[in-house]
Short mmCIF file of C-alpha atoms in Angstrom, two decimals:
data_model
loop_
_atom_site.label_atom_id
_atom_site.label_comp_id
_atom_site.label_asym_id
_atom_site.label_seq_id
_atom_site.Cartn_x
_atom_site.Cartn_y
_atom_site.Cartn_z
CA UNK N 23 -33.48 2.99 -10.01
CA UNK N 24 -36.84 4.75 -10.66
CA UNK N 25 -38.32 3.24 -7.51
CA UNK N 26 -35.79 4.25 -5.17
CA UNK N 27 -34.48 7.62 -6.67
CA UNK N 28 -30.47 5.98 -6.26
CA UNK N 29 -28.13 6.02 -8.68
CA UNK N 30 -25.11 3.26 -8.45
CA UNK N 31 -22.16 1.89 -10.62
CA UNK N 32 -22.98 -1.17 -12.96
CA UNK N 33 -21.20 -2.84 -10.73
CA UNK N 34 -23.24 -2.70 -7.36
CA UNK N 35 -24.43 -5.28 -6.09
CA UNK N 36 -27.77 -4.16 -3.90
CA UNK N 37 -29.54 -6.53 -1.27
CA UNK N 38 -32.41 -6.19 -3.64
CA UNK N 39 -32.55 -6.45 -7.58
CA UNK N 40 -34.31 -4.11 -8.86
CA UNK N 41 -36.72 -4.88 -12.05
CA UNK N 42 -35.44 -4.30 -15.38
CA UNK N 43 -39.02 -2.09 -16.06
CA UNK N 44 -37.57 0.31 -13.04
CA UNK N 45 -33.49 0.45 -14.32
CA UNK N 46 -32.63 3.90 -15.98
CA UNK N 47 -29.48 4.54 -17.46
CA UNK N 48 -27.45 8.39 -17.17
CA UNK N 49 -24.35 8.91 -19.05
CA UNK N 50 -22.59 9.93 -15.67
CA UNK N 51 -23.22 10.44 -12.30
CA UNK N 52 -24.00 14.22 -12.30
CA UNK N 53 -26.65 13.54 -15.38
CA UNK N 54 -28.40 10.95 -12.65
CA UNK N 55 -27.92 14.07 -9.82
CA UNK N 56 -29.25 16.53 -12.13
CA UNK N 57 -32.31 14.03 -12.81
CA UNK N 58 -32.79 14.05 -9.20
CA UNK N 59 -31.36 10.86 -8.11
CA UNK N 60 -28.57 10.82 -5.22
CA UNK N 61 -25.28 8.23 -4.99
CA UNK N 62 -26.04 4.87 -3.36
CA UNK N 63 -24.24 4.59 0.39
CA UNK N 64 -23.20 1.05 -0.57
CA UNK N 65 -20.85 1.48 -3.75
CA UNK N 66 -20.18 5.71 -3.73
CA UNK N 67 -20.68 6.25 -7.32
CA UNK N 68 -20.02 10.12 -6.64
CA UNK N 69 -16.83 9.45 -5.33
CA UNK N 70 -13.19 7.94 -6.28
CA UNK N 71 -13.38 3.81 -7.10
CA UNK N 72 -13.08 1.10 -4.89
CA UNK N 73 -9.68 -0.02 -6.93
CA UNK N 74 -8.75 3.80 -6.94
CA UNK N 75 -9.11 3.97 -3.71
CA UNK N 76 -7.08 0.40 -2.81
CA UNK N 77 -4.62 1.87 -5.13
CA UNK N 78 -4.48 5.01 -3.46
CA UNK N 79 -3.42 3.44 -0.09
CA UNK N 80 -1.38 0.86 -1.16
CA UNK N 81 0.93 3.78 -3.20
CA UNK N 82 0.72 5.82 0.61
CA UNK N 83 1.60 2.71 2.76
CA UNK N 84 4.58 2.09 0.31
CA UNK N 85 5.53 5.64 0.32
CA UNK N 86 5.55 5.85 4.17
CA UNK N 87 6.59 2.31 4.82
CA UNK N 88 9.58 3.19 7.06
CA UNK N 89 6.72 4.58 9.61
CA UNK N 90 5.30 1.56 10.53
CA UNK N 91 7.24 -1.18 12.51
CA UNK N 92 4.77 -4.33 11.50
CA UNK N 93 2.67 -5.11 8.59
CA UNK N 94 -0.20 -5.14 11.38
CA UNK N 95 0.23 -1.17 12.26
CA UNK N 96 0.25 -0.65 8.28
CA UNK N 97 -3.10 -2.48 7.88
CA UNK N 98 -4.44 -0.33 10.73
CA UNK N 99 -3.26 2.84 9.08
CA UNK N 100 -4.98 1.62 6.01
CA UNK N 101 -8.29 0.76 8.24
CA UNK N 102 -8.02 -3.17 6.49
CA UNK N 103 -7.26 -6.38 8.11
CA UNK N 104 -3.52 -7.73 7.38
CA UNK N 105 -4.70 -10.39 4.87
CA UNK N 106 -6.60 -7.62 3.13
CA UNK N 107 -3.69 -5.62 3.02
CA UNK N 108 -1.50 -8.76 1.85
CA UNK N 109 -3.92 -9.16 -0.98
CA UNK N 110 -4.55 -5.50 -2.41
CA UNK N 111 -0.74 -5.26 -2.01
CA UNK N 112 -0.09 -8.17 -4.13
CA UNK N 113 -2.49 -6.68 -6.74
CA UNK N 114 -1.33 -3.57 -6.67
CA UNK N 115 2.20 -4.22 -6.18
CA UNK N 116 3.05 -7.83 -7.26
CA UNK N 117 4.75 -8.19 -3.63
CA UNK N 118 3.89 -8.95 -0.03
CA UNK N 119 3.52 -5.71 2.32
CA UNK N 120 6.50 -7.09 4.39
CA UNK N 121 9.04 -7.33 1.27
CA UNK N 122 7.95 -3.61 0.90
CA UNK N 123 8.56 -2.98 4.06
CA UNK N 124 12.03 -4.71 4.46
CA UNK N 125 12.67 -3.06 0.90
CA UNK N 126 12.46 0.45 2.63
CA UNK N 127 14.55 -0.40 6.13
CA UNK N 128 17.27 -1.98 3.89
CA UNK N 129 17.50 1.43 1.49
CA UNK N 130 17.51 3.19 4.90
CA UNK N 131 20.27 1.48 5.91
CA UNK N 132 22.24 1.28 2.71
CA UNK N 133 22.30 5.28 3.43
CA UNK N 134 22.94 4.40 6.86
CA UNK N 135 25.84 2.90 6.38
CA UNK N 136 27.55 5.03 3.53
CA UNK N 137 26.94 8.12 5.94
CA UNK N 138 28.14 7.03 9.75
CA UNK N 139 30.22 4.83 11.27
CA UNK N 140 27.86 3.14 13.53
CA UNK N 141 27.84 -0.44 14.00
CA UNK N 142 25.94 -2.64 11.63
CA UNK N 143 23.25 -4.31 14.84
CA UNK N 144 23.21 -0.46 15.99
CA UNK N 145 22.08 0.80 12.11
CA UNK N 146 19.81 -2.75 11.57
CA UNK N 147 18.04 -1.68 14.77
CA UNK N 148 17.14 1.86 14.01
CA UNK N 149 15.43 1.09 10.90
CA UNK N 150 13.49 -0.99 12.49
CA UNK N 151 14.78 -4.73 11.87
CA UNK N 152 14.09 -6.48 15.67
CA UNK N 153 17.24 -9.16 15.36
CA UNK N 154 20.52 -8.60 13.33
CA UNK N 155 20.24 -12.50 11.79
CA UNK N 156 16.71 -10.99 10.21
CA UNK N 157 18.70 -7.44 9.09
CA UNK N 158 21.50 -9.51 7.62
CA UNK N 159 19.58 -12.25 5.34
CA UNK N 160 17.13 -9.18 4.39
CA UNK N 161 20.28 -7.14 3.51
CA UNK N 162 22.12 -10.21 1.66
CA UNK N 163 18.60 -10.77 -0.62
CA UNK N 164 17.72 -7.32 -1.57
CA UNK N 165 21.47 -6.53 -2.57
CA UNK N 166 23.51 -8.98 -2.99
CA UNK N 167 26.39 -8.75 -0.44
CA UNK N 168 26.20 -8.52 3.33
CA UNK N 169 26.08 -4.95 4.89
CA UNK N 170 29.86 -5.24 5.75
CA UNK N 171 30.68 -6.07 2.56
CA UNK N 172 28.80 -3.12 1.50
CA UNK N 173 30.07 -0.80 3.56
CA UNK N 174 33.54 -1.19 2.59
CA UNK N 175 33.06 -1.29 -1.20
CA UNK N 176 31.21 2.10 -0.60
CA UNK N 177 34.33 3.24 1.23
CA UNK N 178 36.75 2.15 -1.63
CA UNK N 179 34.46 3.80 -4.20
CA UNK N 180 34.58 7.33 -2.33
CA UNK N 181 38.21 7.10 -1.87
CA UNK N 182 39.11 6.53 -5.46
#
């Protein structure tokens, strides 16, 4: 904007719309920097996107889901309120934060249980389930067969 001296993405959305006579068009931000205009505070058009960014976070909350023991200490993490993070999660993702989540403690204990003989509430409890019932029909969905069941046909596998 001429009037201003602010550059922004086409997609901004200011308090105020400028006039058509006072809209200038660059090529790319540095163009608009080098014509002496600076980034607008409201949509950052000198830095990464909005949907980069969302997809940025929801790729490092999935990555490091096994840190967080509720979907509401993930959305803190990602500075967004849970139905925020339910939402960019389902765009970015196709799935819930919690399924993620679950996903992740179940592949912890899948490992869990090929590699110790600890009990199945001990294992269910360290990755982070809070009741076994919960660890059980979370283990049953996301593989098929309850953790026992698991356990031993891991067992016959490594002894043949």
């Amino acid at each position: 904007m001429r009037t201003t001296r602010i550059y922004c993405r086409p997609s901004c959305r200011p308090p105020k719309r400028p006039k058509l006579e006072n809209r200038e068009w660059y090529p790319s931000a540095t163009a608009a920097q080098d014509a002496g205009f600076r980034a607008c505070k409201l949509c950052r058009p000198d830095g990464i996107a909005p949907v980069e960014r969302e997809r940025l976070m929801v790729n490092a909350l999935t990555r490091n889901a096994l840190e967080f023991s509720s979907v509401a200490e993930m959305a803190a993490a990602g500075l967004v309120s849970e139905s925020k993070l339910y939402k960019l999660f389902r765009l970015h993702r196709g799935v819930t934060p919690l399924e993620v989540l679950n996903r992740k403690r179940v592949e912890a204990a899948c490992k869990s249980l090929e590699g110790s003989d600890a009990s199945v509430s001990r294992i269910a409890l360290e990755v982070g389930f809070q009741s076994l019932s919960a660890f059980n029909a979370n283990f049953r969905r996301f593989m098929g067969v309850a953790p026992l069941e698991y356990r031993r046909h891991r067992m016959l596998l490594e002894a043949a």
